[in-house]
Coordinates of C-alpha atoms in Angstrom, one line a residue:
M1 CA -51.6 -0.5 14.6
A2 CA -51.0 -4.4 14.4
Q3 CA -52.5 -6.5 17.4
V4 CA -49.9 -7.5 19.9
T5 CA -50.1 -11.5 20.4
A6 CA -49.5 -13.1 23.9
V7 CA -46.0 -14.4 22.5
E8 CA -44.9 -10.5 21.9
L9 CA -46.7 -9.3 25.1
L10 CA -45.3 -11.6 27.9
P11 CA -41.6 -10.7 27.2
R12 CA -42.6 -6.9 27.1
L13 CA -44.0 -7.2 30.6
A14 CA -41.2 -9.0 32.0
R15 CA -39.0 -6.4 30.4
G16 CA -41.1 -3.7 32.0
V17 CA -41.1 -5.3 35.4
E18 CA -37.2 -6.0 35.4
L19 CA -36.4 -2.4 34.3
A20 CA -38.7 -0.9 36.8
A21 CA -37.3 -3.1 39.9
L22 CA -33.7 -2.5 39.0
M23 CA -34.4 1.3 38.4
T24 CA -35.9 1.3 42.0
A25 CA -33.1 -0.9 43.6
L26 CA -30.6 1.7 42.1
G27 CA -32.6 4.8 43.4
T28 CA -33.0 3.3 46.9
L29 CA -29.3 2.8 47.3
A30 CA -28.8 6.4 46.1
I31 CA -31.5 7.6 48.7
G32 CA -29.4 5.6 51.3
A33 CA -26.1 7.4 50.3
L34 CA -27.8 10.8 50.4
I35 CA -29.1 10.5 54.0
R36 CA -26.1 8.7 55.2
S37 CA -24.3 11.7 57.0
L38 CA -27.6 13.1 58.4
P39 CA -27.2 12.7 62.1
R40 CA -30.2 10.4 63.2
P41 CA -31.1 8.9 66.7
E42 CA -30.2 5.4 66.5
D43 CA -33.7 3.8 66.6
L44 CA -34.8 6.3 63.9
A45 CA -31.7 5.3 61.8
S46 CA -32.5 1.5 62.3
S47 CA -36.3 2.2 61.4
V48 CA -35.4 4.2 58.1
D49 CA -32.4 1.7 57.1
S50 CA -34.6 -1.3 57.6
A51 CA -37.2 0.1 55.5
L52 CA -34.8 0.9 52.6
L53 CA -33.0 -2.5 53.0
R54 CA -36.6 -4.0 52.4
I55 CA -37.2 -1.9 49.4
F56 CA -33.7 -2.6 47.9
R57 CA -33.8 -6.3 48.5
S58 CA -37.2 -6.8 47.3
A59 CA -36.6 -4.6 44.1
A60 CA -33.4 -6.6 43.4
T61 CA -34.9 -9.8 43.9
L62 CA -37.8 -9.1 41.4
A63 CA -35.3 -7.9 39.1
L64 CA -33.4 -11.3 39.1
V65 CA -36.8 -13.2 39.0
A66 CA -38.0 -11.1 35.9
M67 CA -34.5 -11.5 34.1
L68 CA -34.9 -15.4 34.6
T69 CA -38.7 -14.9 33.1
W70 CA -37.6 -12.4 30.4
L71 CA -35.0 -15.0 29.0
P72 CA -37.1 -18.0 27.9
L73 CA -39.8 -15.8 26.8
Q74 CA -37.6 -13.8 24.6
A75 CA -35.7 -16.9 23.4
L76 CA -39.0 -18.5 22.3
Q77 CA -39.6 -15.5 20.3
I78 CA -36.4 -15.1 18.7
A79 CA -35.7 -19.0 18.0
G80 CA -39.4 -20.1 17.6
E81 CA -42.1 -22.2 19.4
S82 CA -40.6 -25.2 17.7
R83 CA -37.7 -25.5 20.1
G84 CA -38.4 -26.2 23.8
W85 CA -37.9 -23.2 26.3
F86 CA -34.4 -24.6 27.5
S87 CA -32.6 -25.4 24.4
A88 CA -34.2 -21.9 23.1
S89 CA -32.9 -20.2 26.2
L90 CA -29.2 -21.7 26.1
L91 CA -29.2 -20.8 22.2
V92 CA -30.1 -17.3 23.1
L93 CA -27.7 -17.0 26.2
T94 CA -24.8 -18.4 24.5
G95 CA -25.0 -17.1 20.8
T96 CA -26.6 -13.6 21.0
T97 CA -25.6 -10.1 22.2
F98 CA -28.9 -10.0 24.2
G99 CA -28.2 -13.2 25.9
S100 CA -24.6 -12.0 27.1
A101 CA -26.0 -8.7 28.1
L102 CA -28.7 -10.2 30.1
A103 CA -26.4 -12.7 31.8
A104 CA -24.0 -10.1 32.9
R105 CA -26.9 -7.8 34.0
F106 CA -27.8 -10.7 36.1
G107 CA -24.5 -11.3 37.7
L108 CA -23.9 -7.6 38.4
V109 CA -27.5 -7.5 40.1
A110 CA -26.7 -10.6 42.0
L111 CA -23.3 -9.4 43.3
S112 CA -24.8 -5.8 44.3
L113 CA -27.6 -7.6 46.5
G114 CA -24.8 -9.9 48.2
I115 CA -22.4 -7.1 48.7
A116 CA -25.1 -4.3 49.9
G117 CA -25.4 -5.8 53.2
A118 CA -27.6 -4.2 55.9
L119 CA -26.8 -0.7 54.1
R120 CA -25.1 0.5 57.0
S121 CA -21.4 0.1 55.9
T122 CA -20.4 3.1 53.6
W123 CA -18.0 1.2 51.2
R124 CA -20.5 -1.6 50.9
L125 CA -23.2 1.1 50.4
A126 CA -20.9 2.3 47.4
A127 CA -19.8 -0.8 46.0
A128 CA -23.7 -2.0 45.7
L129 CA -24.5 1.4 44.1
L130 CA -21.9 1.1 41.6
L131 CA -22.7 -2.3 40.5
A132 CA -26.4 -1.4 40.3
G133 CA -25.6 1.3 38.1
A134 CA -23.3 -0.8 35.9
A135 CA -26.0 -3.3 35.5
L136 CA -28.7 -0.6 34.4
S137 CA -26.2 0.9 32.1
I138 CA -26.1 -2.4 30.0
Q139 CA -29.4 -1.5 28.7
P140 CA -28.3 -0.5 25.2
W141 CA -27.6 -4.1 24.5
L142 CA -30.9 -5.2 25.3
G143 CA -32.7 -3.0 22.9
H144 CA -32.6 -1.5 19.4
A145 CA -29.2 -0.2 19.9
A146 CA -27.8 -3.5 20.2
A147 CA -28.2 -4.0 16.4
A148 CA -26.7 -0.6 15.5
D149 CA -23.1 -0.2 15.1
D150 CA -23.2 3.5 17.0
R151 CA -21.3 3.9 20.1
L152 CA -22.4 7.2 20.9
Q153 CA -25.8 6.0 21.0
R154 CA -25.2 3.4 23.1
V155 CA -23.7 5.7 25.5
L156 CA -26.7 8.2 25.4
I157 CA -29.1 5.3 26.1
G158 CA -27.1 3.8 29.1
A159 CA -26.5 7.5 30.6
H160 CA -30.2 8.2 29.9
V161 CA -31.2 4.9 31.6
V162 CA -28.9 5.6 34.5
A163 CA -29.9 9.0 35.2
A164 CA -33.7 7.8 34.9
G165 CA -33.0 5.4 37.6
F166 CA -31.3 7.8 39.9
W167 CA -34.4 10.0 39.8
L168 CA -37.6 7.9 39.3
G169 CA -36.2 4.9 41.2
S170 CA -35.5 7.0 44.1
L171 CA -39.0 8.1 44.5
P172 CA -40.4 5.1 46.5
A173 CA -37.4 5.3 49.0
L174 CA -37.8 9.2 49.2
T175 CA -41.4 8.6 50.3
I176 CA -40.3 6.5 53.4
V177 CA -37.6 9.0 54.3
V178 CA -40.0 11.9 54.2
A179 CA -42.6 10.2 56.0
R180 CA -40.2 9.1 58.9
L181 CA -37.4 11.2 59.5
P182 CA -37.8 14.4 61.5
P183 CA -39.0 17.5 59.5
D184 CA -35.8 19.1 59.4
M185 CA -33.8 16.0 58.3
A186 CA -36.5 15.2 56.0
A187 CA -36.2 18.8 54.3
V188 CA -32.5 18.3 54.1
A189 CA -32.8 15.2 52.2
T190 CA -35.4 16.5 50.1
R191 CA -33.2 19.3 48.8
R192 CA -30.2 17.2 48.4
F193 CA -32.5 14.8 46.3
S194 CA -33.4 18.0 44.4
W195 CA -30.1 18.7 43.4
L196 CA -29.5 14.9 42.2
G197 CA -32.9 15.4 40.3
L198 CA -31.7 18.4 38.7
G199 CA -28.5 16.6 37.4
C200 CA -30.5 13.6 36.3
V201 CA -33.0 15.7 34.4
A202 CA -30.1 17.5 32.5
V203 CA -28.6 14.1 31.6
I204 CA -32.1 12.7 30.5
A205 CA -32.8 15.8 28.3
G206 CA -29.4 16.1 26.7
S207 CA -29.3 12.3 26.0
A208 CA -32.8 12.2 24.8
L209 CA -32.7 14.7 22.0
P210 CA -30.0 12.8 19.6
Q211 CA -31.7 9.6 20.3
S212 CA -35.0 11.0 19.1
L213 CA -33.4 12.5 15.8
S214 CA -31.9 9.1 14.8
L215 CA -34.9 6.8 16.2
I216 CA -37.9 9.0 15.3
G217 CA -36.7 10.4 12.2
D218 CA -38.8 13.3 11.1
V219 CA -41.9 15.0 12.5
G220 CA -44.0 12.7 10.4
G221 CA -42.2 9.9 12.4
L222 CA -43.0 11.8 15.8
F223 CA -47.0 12.0 15.1
G224 CA -47.6 9.4 12.5
T225 CA -46.1 6.4 14.2
A226 CA -46.7 4.1 17.3
Y227 CA -43.2 5.0 18.2
G228 CA -43.1 8.7 17.7
L229 CA -46.6 8.8 19.9
T230 CA -45.4 6.8 22.6
A231 CA -42.0 8.9 22.7
L232 CA -44.8 11.9 23.1
A233 CA -46.2 10.4 25.9
K234 CA -43.0 9.7 27.4
T235 CA -42.1 13.2 27.0
A236 CA -45.4 14.6 28.4
G237 CA -44.9 12.2 31.6
L238 CA -41.5 13.7 32.0
A239 CA -42.7 17.2 31.7
G240 CA -45.2 16.2 34.3
L241 CA -42.7 14.7 36.6
L242 CA -40.7 17.7 36.4
A243 CA -43.6 20.0 36.9
M244 CA -44.4 17.9 40.3
A245 CA -40.5 18.0 41.4
A246 CA -40.9 21.6 41.2
L247 CA -43.9 21.8 43.1
N248 CA -42.3 19.6 45.8
R249 CA -39.2 21.5 46.2
F250 CA -40.2 25.3 46.2
I251 CA -43.7 24.7 47.7
L252 CA -44.2 21.8 49.6
T253 CA -40.9 21.4 51.3
P254 CA -40.8 24.6 53.1
R255 CA -44.1 23.6 54.7
I256 CA -42.9 20.2 55.8
G257 CA -42.6 21.4 59.3
H258 CA -46.3 21.3 59.6
E259 CA -47.9 17.9 59.9
A260 CA -50.1 18.7 56.9
G261 CA -47.2 20.0 54.8
R262 CA -45.5 16.8 55.5
R263 CA -48.4 14.8 54.6
A264 CA -49.1 16.8 51.2
L265 CA -45.3 16.1 50.2
V266 CA -45.7 12.5 50.9
L267 CA -48.6 12.2 48.7
S268 CA -47.1 14.4 46.1
I269 CA -44.2 12.3 45.9
A270 CA -46.4 9.2 45.9
V271 CA -48.4 10.8 42.8
E272 CA -45.0 11.3 41.3
T273 CA -44.1 7.6 41.8
A274 CA -46.9 6.3 40.2
L275 CA -46.4 8.9 37.2
G276 CA -42.9 7.8 37.0
A277 CA -44.3 4.0 36.6
A278 CA -46.1 5.4 33.7
V279 CA -43.0 6.7 32.1
V280 CA -41.1 3.6 32.3
A281 CA -44.0 1.5 31.0
A282 CA -43.8 4.3 28.0
A283 CA -39.9 3.6 27.9
V284 CA -40.4 0.0 27.6
G285 CA -43.0 0.4 24.8
L286 CA -40.2 2.2 23.0
A287 CA -37.9 -0.5 23.3
S288 CA -40.2 -3.0 21.9
L289 CA -41.6 -1.0 19.0
P290 CA -39.8 -0.5 15.6
P291 CA -38.5 2.9 15.4
G292 CA -40.4 5.7 13.6
A293 CA -37.4 6.3 11.4
H294 CA -38.1 2.7 9.9
E295 CA -41.8 3.1 9.6
Q296 CA -44.2 4.4 7.3
A297 CA -45.9 7.4 8.9
V298 CA -49.6 8.0 9.0
W299 CA -49.7 11.8 9.4
P300 CA -53.0 12.6 11.4
F301 CA -53.6 16.3 10.6
A302 CA -54.9 18.1 7.6
L303 CA -51.9 20.6 7.5
Q304 CA -48.2 19.9 7.8
P305 CA -45.3 22.4 8.5
D306 CA -44.0 24.2 5.5
L307 CA -40.6 26.2 5.8
S308 CA -40.0 26.2 2.3
R309 CA -40.2 30.0 2.3
I310 CA -38.8 30.6 5.5
G311 CA -36.0 32.9 4.1
E312 CA -38.6 35.6 3.2
A313 CA -39.2 38.7 5.5
Y314 CA -42.8 38.2 5.8
Y315 CA -42.5 34.6 6.9
A316 CA -39.3 35.5 9.4
K317 CA -41.7 38.1 11.1
E318 CA -44.2 35.6 11.9
L319 CA -41.6 33.4 13.4
W320 CA -40.1 36.1 15.5
R321 CA -44.0 36.7 16.9
G322 CA -44.2 33.0 17.8
A323 CA -40.6 33.2 19.2
A324 CA -41.7 36.3 21.4
I325 CA -44.8 34.3 22.6
L326 CA -42.6 31.2 23.5
V327 CA -40.2 33.5 25.5
V328 CA -43.0 35.0 27.6
A329 CA -44.6 31.6 28.1
L330 CA -41.4 29.9 29.5
G331 CA -40.7 33.4 31.7
M332 CA -44.0 32.6 33.2
V333 CA -43.1 29.2 34.2
V334 CA -39.5 30.2 35.6
S335 CA -41.2 33.0 37.7
L336 CA -43.0 30.3 39.7
L337 CA -39.9 29.2 40.9
W338 CA -38.9 32.3 43.4
R339 CA -41.3 33.7 46.0
R340 CA -40.6 37.2 44.9
T341 CA -41.5 36.4 41.3
R342 CA -44.3 34.0 41.8
L343 CA -47.2 36.4 42.0
F344 CA -46.1 39.2 39.5
G345 CA -44.3 36.8 37.0
P346 CA -47.5 35.3 35.7
I347 CA -49.6 38.5 35.9
I348 CA -47.1 40.4 33.6
G349 CA -46.8 37.4 31.4
A350 CA -50.4 37.1 30.7
A351 CA -50.4 41.0 30.2
L352 CA -47.6 40.6 27.4
L353 CA -49.6 37.5 25.9
F354 CA -52.7 39.5 25.7
W355 CA -50.6 42.5 24.0
L356 CA -48.3 40.6 21.8
P357 CA -49.8 40.2 18.3
L358 CA -50.5 36.2 17.5
P359 CA -48.4 34.8 14.5
N360 CA -50.3 33.5 11.6
F361 CA -49.0 29.8 11.6
A362 CA -50.9 28.9 8.8
L363 CA -48.3 30.9 6.6
L364 CA -46.0 28.3 7.8
A365 CA -48.2 25.1 6.9
K366 CA -49.6 23.5 3.8
P367 CA -52.3 20.8 3.1
A368 CA -51.4 17.4 4.0
W369 CA -52.3 13.8 3.2
P370 CA -52.2 10.7 5.5
T371 CA -49.1 9.7 3.4
S372 CA -47.2 13.1 3.5
F373 CA -44.3 11.9 5.4
Q374 CA -44.0 8.3 3.7
R375 CA -40.9 7.6 2.2
S376 CA -40.6 5.9 -1.4
E377 CA -39.7 2.2 -1.4
T378 CA -37.8 2.5 -4.9
G379 CA -35.4 5.2 -4.2
F380 CA -36.0 6.7 -7.7
A381 CA -34.1 3.9 -9.4
A382 CA -33.6 3.3 -13.0
A383 CA -35.1 0.0 -12.8
A384 CA -38.2 1.3 -10.9
I385 CA -38.6 4.5 -13.6
L386 CA -38.9 1.8 -16.4
R387 CA -41.1 -0.5 -14.4
G388 CA -43.4 2.6 -14.0
E389 CA -43.5 3.1 -17.8
A390 CA -44.1 -0.3 -18.4
L391 CA -47.4 -0.1 -15.7
T392 CA -48.3 3.2 -17.9
K393 CA -48.0 1.5 -21.1
E394 CA -50.0 -1.6 -19.9
L395 CA -53.0 0.3 -17.8
C396 CA -53.3 3.3 -19.8
T397 CA -56.4 4.4 -21.8
A398 CA -56.5 4.6 -25.7
D399 CA -55.7 8.4 -25.4
C400 CA -52.3 7.8 -24.1
F401 CA -49.1 8.9 -25.9
R402 CA -50.9 11.0 -28.6
P403 CA -48.8 13.8 -30.0
R404 CA -51.0 16.5 -28.1
D405 CA -52.7 16.7 -24.6
D406 CA -51.2 13.4 -23.6
P407 CA -52.8 12.4 -20.5
S408 CA -50.0 10.2 -19.4
D409 CA -47.8 13.2 -19.5
P410 CA -48.6 15.0 -15.8
S411 CA -46.4 17.9 -16.4
P412 CA -49.2 20.4 -15.9
Y413 CA -49.9 19.3 -12.3
G414 CA -46.5 20.6 -10.8
L415 CA -45.3 17.2 -9.7
W416 CA -41.8 18.9 -8.9
Q417 CA -43.6 20.9 -6.0
R418 CA -44.7 17.9 -4.3
G419 CA -42.7 15.6 -1.9
D420 CA -42.9 11.9 -2.3
G421 CA -45.5 11.4 0.5
D422 CA -47.8 14.1 -0.8
L423 CA -47.5 13.0 -4.4
Y424 CA -48.5 9.3 -3.2
G425 CA -51.6 10.7 -1.5
W426 CA -52.6 13.0 -4.3
L427 CA -52.0 10.2 -6.9
T428 CA -54.3 7.9 -5.3
D429 CA -57.1 10.0 -4.0
V430 CA -57.2 12.7 -6.7
F431 CA -55.6 12.1 -9.9
D432 CA -56.8 8.6 -9.8
R433 CA -60.4 10.1 -9.7
I434 CA -60.4 12.8 -12.2
G435 CA -61.1 12.9 -16.3
H436 CA -57.3 13.7 -17.1
S437 CA -56.0 10.4 -15.5
P438 CA -54.3 8.4 -17.9
F439 CA -55.8 5.2 -16.4
P440 CA -59.5 4.0 -15.9
Y441 CA -61.1 5.2 -13.0
G442 CA -59.7 3.7 -9.8
T443 CA -56.9 1.9 -11.3
I444 CA -54.0 3.2 -9.2
A445 CA -55.8 2.6 -6.0
K446 CA -55.8 -1.0 -6.8
L447 CA -52.0 -1.3 -7.1
D448 CA -49.8 -2.5 -4.5
P449 CA -47.7 0.3 -3.0
R450 CA -44.5 -0.6 -4.6
E451 CA -46.1 -0.2 -7.9
R452 CA -47.5 3.2 -7.0
W453 CA -44.0 4.3 -6.3
Q454 CA -42.9 3.1 -9.4
L455 CA -45.5 5.0 -11.1
I456 CA -44.3 8.3 -9.3
D457 CA -40.8 7.3 -10.4
Y458 CA -41.8 7.3 -14.0
F459 CA -43.9 10.4 -13.7
R460 CA -41.1 12.3 -12.0
A461 CA -38.8 11.3 -15.0
R462 CA -41.3 12.0 -17.6
V463 CA -42.2 15.2 -16.5
A464 CA -38.6 16.3 -16.0
G465 CA -37.9 15.2 -19.6
S466 CA -40.8 17.3 -20.8
V467 CA -39.4 20.5 -19.2
A468 CA -36.0 19.7 -20.4
R469 CA -37.2 19.2 -23.7
N470 CA -39.2 22.5 -23.7
A471 CA -36.6 24.7 -21.8
G472 CA -33.4 23.3 -22.8
N473 CA -32.4 22.2 -19.2
W474 CA -33.9 21.5 -15.9
P475 CA -35.0 24.5 -13.9
Y476 CA -35.4 22.8 -10.6
P477 CA -33.8 20.2 -9.0
V478 CA -33.8 16.6 -10.7
L479 CA -32.4 13.8 -8.5
T480 CA -29.9 11.6 -10.7
P481 CA -31.7 8.0 -10.6
D482 CA -29.7 5.2 -9.0
F483 CA -28.1 2.4 -11.2
P484 CA -25.2 0.0 -10.8
V485 CA -21.8 1.1 -11.3
T486 CA -18.3 -0.4 -11.3
C487 CA -15.9 2.4 -9.8
R488 CA -12.1 2.2 -9.4
D489 CA -12.5 3.1 -5.5
G490 CA -15.2 -0.1 -5.0
R491 CA -18.2 2.0 -4.9
S492 CA -21.2 0.2 -6.5
S493 CA -24.0 2.3 -7.0
M494 CA -25.0 5.9 -8.2
R495 CA -26.3 6.5 -4.3
D496 CA -22.6 5.6 -3.3
I497 CA -21.5 8.4 -5.3
L498 CA -24.0 11.1 -4.8
G499 CA -22.9 13.8 -2.2
Q500 CA -19.9 11.9 -1.3
S501 CA -16.8 13.1 -3.4
G502 CA -17.9 16.7 -3.2
R503 CA -17.3 17.2 -7.0
P504 CA -19.5 17.6 -10.1
I505 CA -20.5 14.1 -12.0
E506 CA -20.6 13.7 -15.4
I507 CA -22.4 10.9 -17.0
A508 CA -21.1 10.2 -20.5
I509 CA -23.1 8.4 -23.3
P510 CA -21.2 6.5 -26.0
G511 CA -21.9 7.5 -29.6
R512 CA -23.9 5.3 -31.9
D513 CA -20.6 4.2 -33.1
G514 CA -19.7 3.1 -29.5
A515 CA -17.0 5.9 -29.1
A516 CA -17.0 7.7 -25.8
P517 CA -17.2 11.5 -25.8
P518 CA -14.1 13.4 -25.6
P519 CA -12.8 13.7 -22.1
A520 CA -13.2 17.0 -20.0
P521 CA -10.1 19.5 -20.0
Q522 CA -7.4 18.5 -17.8
D523 CA -8.0 21.3 -15.5
I524 CA -11.6 20.4 -14.7
V525 CA -11.9 18.2 -11.5
L526 CA -15.2 15.9 -11.6
T527 CA -16.4 12.5 -11.2
R528 CA -16.8 10.7 -14.8
I529 CA -19.1 8.0 -15.3
L530 CA -19.2 6.1 -18.4
L531 CA -22.2 4.0 -19.8
A532 CA -20.7 1.1 -21.6
S533 CA -22.1 -2.2 -23.2
A534 CA -22.7 -5.0 -21.2
Q535 CA -19.1 -6.4 -22.6
D536 CA -17.3 -3.5 -21.2
D537 CA -16.9 -4.4 -17.5
A538 CA -13.8 -2.9 -16.8
V539 CA -13.2 0.7 -16.1
P540 CA -11.6 2.4 -19.0
T541 CA -8.9 4.9 -18.8
G542 CA -10.2 8.4 -18.1
V543 CA -13.3 7.5 -16.3
D544 CA -13.9 6.9 -12.5
C545 CA -16.7 4.5 -13.1
V546 CA -18.4 2.4 -15.6
S547 CA -22.2 1.1 -16.0
T548 CA -23.3 -1.6 -18.0
S549 CA -26.7 -1.3 -16.8
P550 CA -29.5 -1.7 -19.5
D551 CA -31.9 0.3 -17.5
A552 CA -29.7 3.5 -17.1
P553 CA -29.6 4.8 -20.7
A554 CA -33.3 4.3 -21.2
A555 CA -34.3 6.3 -17.7
L556 CA -31.9 9.0 -18.6
A557 CA -33.0 9.5 -21.9
L558 CA -36.2 9.8 -20.5
I559 CA -35.4 12.3 -17.8
A560 CA -33.3 14.3 -20.6
G561 CA -36.3 14.6 -23.0
V562 CA -35.1 12.3 -25.9
D563 CA -35.0 9.0 -27.1
Q564 CA -32.1 6.7 -26.5
R565 CA -30.8 7.5 -30.1
G566 CA -31.0 11.1 -29.4
L567 CA -29.0 10.8 -26.2
A568 CA -26.1 8.8 -27.9
G569 CA -22.9 10.7 -27.8
G570 CA -24.3 13.3 -25.1
R571 CA -23.6 14.2 -21.6
L572 CA -25.1 14.7 -18.5
L573 CA -23.9 16.7 -15.5
A574 CA -25.1 16.5 -11.9
D575 CA -23.8 18.8 -9.0
A576 CA -22.0 17.3 -6.2
N577 CA -25.2 16.5 -4.2
G578 CA -26.6 14.5 -6.8
W579 CA -29.0 16.9 -8.8
L580 CA -29.1 17.0 -12.4
R581 CA -28.2 20.4 -13.7
S582 CA -27.4 20.3 -17.7
R583 CA -27.6 18.2 -20.6
L584 CA -25.3 18.3 -23.7
L585 CA -26.7 16.6 -26.7
P586 CA -24.8 15.4 -29.8
L587 CA -23.8 18.3 -32.0
P588 CA -22.2 18.5 -35.4
S589 CA -18.4 18.2 -35.3
D590 CA -17.7 21.7 -36.6
D591 CA -19.6 22.8 -33.5
E592 CA -17.7 20.5 -31.0
K593 CA -14.9 22.9 -30.1
R594 CA -17.0 25.8 -29.1
T595 CA -19.5 23.3 -27.3
L596 CA -16.8 21.7 -25.2
T597 CA -15.6 25.3 -24.0
A598 CA -19.1 26.3 -23.0
W599 CA -19.5 22.8 -21.3
A600 CA -16.2 23.0 -19.4
A601 CA -17.7 26.7 -18.3
E602 CA -20.9 25.1 -17.2
I603 CA -19.0 22.4 -15.0
S604 CA -17.1 25.2 -13.4
R605 CA -20.4 27.0 -12.5
V606 CA -22.1 24.0 -11.3
A607 CA -19.1 23.0 -9.2
A608 CA -19.3 26.5 -7.6
A609 CA -23.1 26.5 -6.5
P610 CA -24.7 22.7 -5.9
F611 CA -28.2 22.8 -5.2
E612 CA -29.0 22.0 -1.3
A613 CA -29.5 18.3 -0.5
G614 CA -33.2 18.9 0.5
G615 CA -36.2 20.9 -0.4
I616 CA -39.4 20.9 -2.5
G617 CA -39.9 18.2 -4.9
T618 CA -36.4 16.7 -4.3
H619 CA -37.8 13.3 -3.2
R620 CA -34.9 12.5 -1.5
H621 CA -34.7 9.5 1.0

């Protein structure tokens, strides 16, 4: 993990203080509203209201000071230390989304502080609460979401933070209320807060899942990046908060009539407040870290999940066993919420856990590498394939490219069964160090990461070509390589086409005389791409796209298992999701009519049954 400098740390600290203070201000106003209707003696009401007022004013003022501190620190980080703090702050304030959002937030908090008064007027309290909530809802424009054009994500983040403010920000004020109000009133306030907390938990959980899917990415991003680990810590903290809230509501609140019970509840809420502060710190860390979906994960375990055979009956049985154990465990937790089931629920659950057979989770896992969840930097592009080929020819031993037992052809190693990250780890830590490697010992380990990914692209293409040459076609999914195209609808690369049109894709290669292959029958609907010479930059009649990339014919010939002359006049067929399925190599003219009829039938078959967009060895990105 990269070391955090003072220039990076100070804005994070200011962000954390500002967020915690604003959440506390909002939560204090919420508690004031919850107890507003409780009948209280005048002197007691004055004491509680005065305490809440002090908390609110202190929190709001601290939030304003933190914002004034955060702006120049963040501005120096954005604009550079060569500018003065004032000019950098002015530049960020007037020329960035962050500056505008922070200014709006400052104004709303200041207005809330001014309008709240002494918290004794219902309409002033409501207005201040509304303004503080609006200020907190600006959070999406102060973090990662500001750079993304995703309105739903901004709504989710705003709802997530406001709900956390109503729940966690209320805890300091709730401690005062429980400690100072009479037991019956404190119990009512606690029960009202429980309903508020329940609604906040629902909003937090409902808004967190979609965010996690987009920001963390996959399970590798969850366990293999700083962002994912921080998200796990935050989730664990929220689970602890939820457990403490249940303890307060169902166990400690009924005992509030006794002085010992009141002290226990106050202490529990104080501990919950400290845990809430840790959760807020984790949230600030998430806002300051690059999302896990944008990082290369370092997988920390020896095994990784493997659901490739999940459809088989034996594997499904193991999943059902795991689901049964999970249901029983959840039932044990839920049983603690009611007094009648609090004793027998855990006993019955423990007996069921002892009786139920344990699933064999090893069947749902496979060996892993630290790089198992890393993604290719090259995206299986034609240029990367040819660069990998050039590296192989440059670095190979004298035994490479011989007619038989060629070590530069890794077909025997089953590369198609390995994902990109697994192949990267295997290539570096195993293949680079065994006798059949095409390179001298340790050569691959000395290459930079991008060159290793280029080798992977070449090896995938090389293996696909060997299999196609021996079997006549590809028996497993082979991704169509990426290369630039010019299309009638404005698309400019193969990646823009794959999976977008819902139609099969035919790549036509002109013959040696430069003539394009005959068009498909009129009743066949597909996307047709013509590989043309560099001089033909217009899209000809009868095709949807044209490519003049010099890399495309060479890379496709390698994948098809022929040389470029052998591919001239041929066609390659990919399904709607971009997986190469069939090749049609040039045949004598007397076979052409029969061959085109069979080709039309093959297009119809592929159109009806495209491969799924993911799976083993598909090296999707």
